[in-house]
Short mmCIF file of C-alpha atoms in Angstrom, two decimals:
data_model
loop_
_atom_site.label_atom_id
_atom_site.label_comp_id
_atom_site.label_asym_id
_atom_site.label_seq_id
_atom_site.Cartn_x
_atom_site.Cartn_y
_atom_site.Cartn_z
CA UNK A 1 78.21 109.38 109.34
CA UNK A 2 78.48 113.13 110.04
CA UNK A 3 78.18 114.16 113.63
CA UNK A 4 76.26 117.41 114.18
CA UNK A 5 77.82 119.50 116.93
CA UNK A 6 75.38 122.42 116.91
CA UNK A 7 71.88 123.17 115.70
CA UNK A 8 73.27 125.56 113.09
CA UNK A 9 74.79 122.68 111.10
CA UNK A 10 78.33 122.94 112.40
CA UNK A 11 79.88 119.47 112.40
CA UNK A 12 83.19 117.69 112.79
CA UNK A 13 85.21 117.28 109.59
CA UNK A 14 85.10 113.83 107.98
CA UNK A 15 88.52 112.54 106.97
CA UNK A 16 88.92 109.55 104.68
CA UNK A 17 92.27 107.92 105.43
CA UNK A 18 93.61 105.66 102.66
CA UNK A 19 96.46 103.17 102.99
CA UNK A 20 97.02 99.57 101.95
CA UNK A 21 98.68 98.63 105.26
CA UNK A 22 96.39 97.69 108.18
CA UNK A 23 98.94 98.72 110.80
CA UNK A 24 99.42 102.15 109.21
CA UNK A 25 95.65 102.64 108.94
CA UNK A 26 95.25 101.83 112.63
CA UNK A 27 98.14 104.02 113.75
CA UNK A 28 97.29 107.05 111.61
CA UNK A 29 93.58 106.70 112.39
CA UNK A 30 94.34 107.05 116.12
CA UNK A 31 96.49 110.12 115.42
CA UNK A 32 93.77 111.71 113.27
CA UNK A 33 91.04 111.05 115.84
CA UNK A 34 93.08 113.14 118.29
CA UNK A 35 92.53 116.13 115.98
CA UNK A 36 88.84 116.08 116.87
CA UNK A 37 87.69 114.83 113.46
CA UNK A 38 85.68 111.83 112.31
CA UNK A 39 87.93 109.29 110.58
CA UNK A 40 86.80 106.81 107.94
CA UNK A 41 89.44 104.31 106.87
CA UNK A 42 89.84 102.79 103.42
CA UNK A 43 92.22 99.94 102.69
CA UNK A 44 93.36 100.95 99.24
CA UNK A 45 92.10 103.07 96.33
CA UNK A 46 89.07 100.92 95.46
CA UNK A 47 87.69 101.11 99.01
CA UNK A 48 88.35 104.86 99.03
CA UNK A 49 86.42 105.34 95.77
CA UNK A 50 83.45 103.51 97.31
CA UNK A 51 83.59 105.71 100.42
CA UNK A 52 83.80 108.91 98.38
CA UNK A 53 80.74 107.83 96.40
CA UNK A 54 78.65 107.08 99.49
CA UNK A 55 79.84 109.40 102.26
CA UNK A 56 80.34 113.13 102.69
CA UNK A 57 84.11 113.50 103.01
CA UNK A 58 85.85 116.83 103.66
CA UNK A 59 89.48 115.71 103.43
CA UNK A 60 91.01 112.59 101.93
CA UNK A 61 94.50 111.68 103.12
CA UNK A 62 96.00 109.04 100.87
CA UNK A 63 99.26 107.17 100.93
CA UNK A 64 101.18 107.77 97.72
CA UNK A 65 102.77 104.34 97.49
CA UNK A 66 100.36 101.47 97.69
CA UNK A 67 100.54 98.13 95.82
CA UNK A 68 101.77 99.97 92.75
CA UNK A 69 103.33 103.41 92.71
CA UNK A 70 100.52 104.74 90.52
CA UNK A 71 97.73 103.89 92.99
CA UNK A 72 98.01 107.07 95.04
CA UNK A 73 98.25 109.22 91.94
CA UNK A 74 95.35 107.39 90.27
CA UNK A 75 93.19 107.97 93.35
CA UNK A 76 94.12 111.66 93.27
CA UNK A 77 93.04 111.86 89.61
CA UNK A 78 89.79 110.02 90.40
CA UNK A 79 89.01 112.40 93.27
CA UNK A 80 89.83 115.49 91.21
CA UNK A 81 87.60 114.36 88.35
CA UNK A 82 84.58 113.45 90.47
CA UNK A 83 84.93 115.62 93.60
CA UNK A 84 86.82 118.77 92.56
CA UNK A 85 86.15 120.60 95.84
CA UNK A 86 87.51 117.75 97.97
CA UNK A 87 90.77 118.54 99.77
CA UNK A 88 93.18 115.72 98.88
CA UNK A 89 96.34 115.34 100.94
CA UNK A 90 98.97 112.89 99.78
CA UNK A 91 101.25 111.30 102.37
CA UNK A 92 104.59 109.59 102.00
CA UNK A 93 107.76 109.07 103.97
CA UNK A 94 109.85 110.16 101.01
CA UNK A 95 108.75 113.25 99.11
CA UNK A 96 111.35 114.76 96.84
CA UNK A 97 110.77 118.30 95.61
CA UNK A 98 109.96 117.06 92.11
CA UNK A 99 107.30 114.59 93.32
CA UNK A 100 105.78 117.15 95.70
CA UNK A 101 105.50 119.71 92.88
CA UNK A 102 104.07 117.08 90.52
CA UNK A 103 101.34 116.11 93.03
CA UNK A 104 100.44 119.71 93.83
CA UNK A 105 100.15 120.47 90.11
CA UNK A 106 97.97 117.37 89.72
CA UNK A 107 95.53 118.75 92.30
CA UNK A 108 96.76 117.64 95.71
CA UNK A 109 96.04 120.24 98.37
CA UNK A 110 98.89 119.15 100.66
CA UNK A 111 101.80 116.71 100.71
CA UNK A 112 102.30 115.35 104.21
CA UNK A 113 105.46 113.63 105.42
CA UNK A 114 105.05 110.43 107.44
CA UNK A 115 105.01 110.21 110.33
CA UNK A 116 102.78 113.15 111.18
CA UNK A 117 101.26 114.32 114.44
CA UNK A 118 97.78 115.45 115.47
CA UNK A 119 98.80 119.08 116.02
CA UNK A 120 100.19 119.54 112.50
CA UNK A 121 97.15 117.89 110.91
CA UNK A 122 94.81 119.93 113.11
CA UNK A 123 96.44 123.16 111.94
CA UNK A 124 96.07 122.10 108.28
CA UNK A 125 92.39 121.29 108.81
CA UNK A 126 91.82 124.68 110.47
CA UNK A 127 93.46 126.38 107.47
CA UNK A 128 90.94 124.85 105.05
CA UNK A 129 88.57 127.72 105.79
CA UNK A 130 85.39 125.62 105.87
CA UNK A 131 83.03 127.59 108.15
CA UNK A 132 80.58 124.68 108.61
CA UNK A 133 83.31 122.49 110.13
CA UNK A 134 84.62 122.61 113.68
CA UNK A 135 87.08 120.21 115.19
CA UNK A 136 86.56 119.06 118.76
CA UNK A 137 90.07 118.21 120.01
CA UNK A 138 88.97 118.19 123.67
CA UNK A 139 86.29 115.59 122.94
CA UNK A 140 88.67 113.41 120.94
CA UNK A 141 90.77 112.25 123.88
#
């Protein structure tokens, strides 16, 4: 699934995008592909857990509110327990300060407001400081 960009092992980041809504997955997947990253979509927490177990993922971006309010948080806990170095970004259209702080304390790396754009996500990916990853925004268009 990883695409090697150079002989020295530099590759595009793999993002696992998690949402329970097909339209949101499609829309946000197109936005994320414009960042120059590989995007793997998961319809819900169970599909995301399967992807995390079988694929090298650098960043997981998960909707907070899926069929039940706890699904996003449960997925965050699952990822933290099994993949502690994974960057987990939670997304929602309605973060209050209390919820944002709660998620960051629970291990989320970022809390992203919906809708988001490719430039803001690209900057966050660049700030991860992973030297083996290089986005290719020019090749993503």
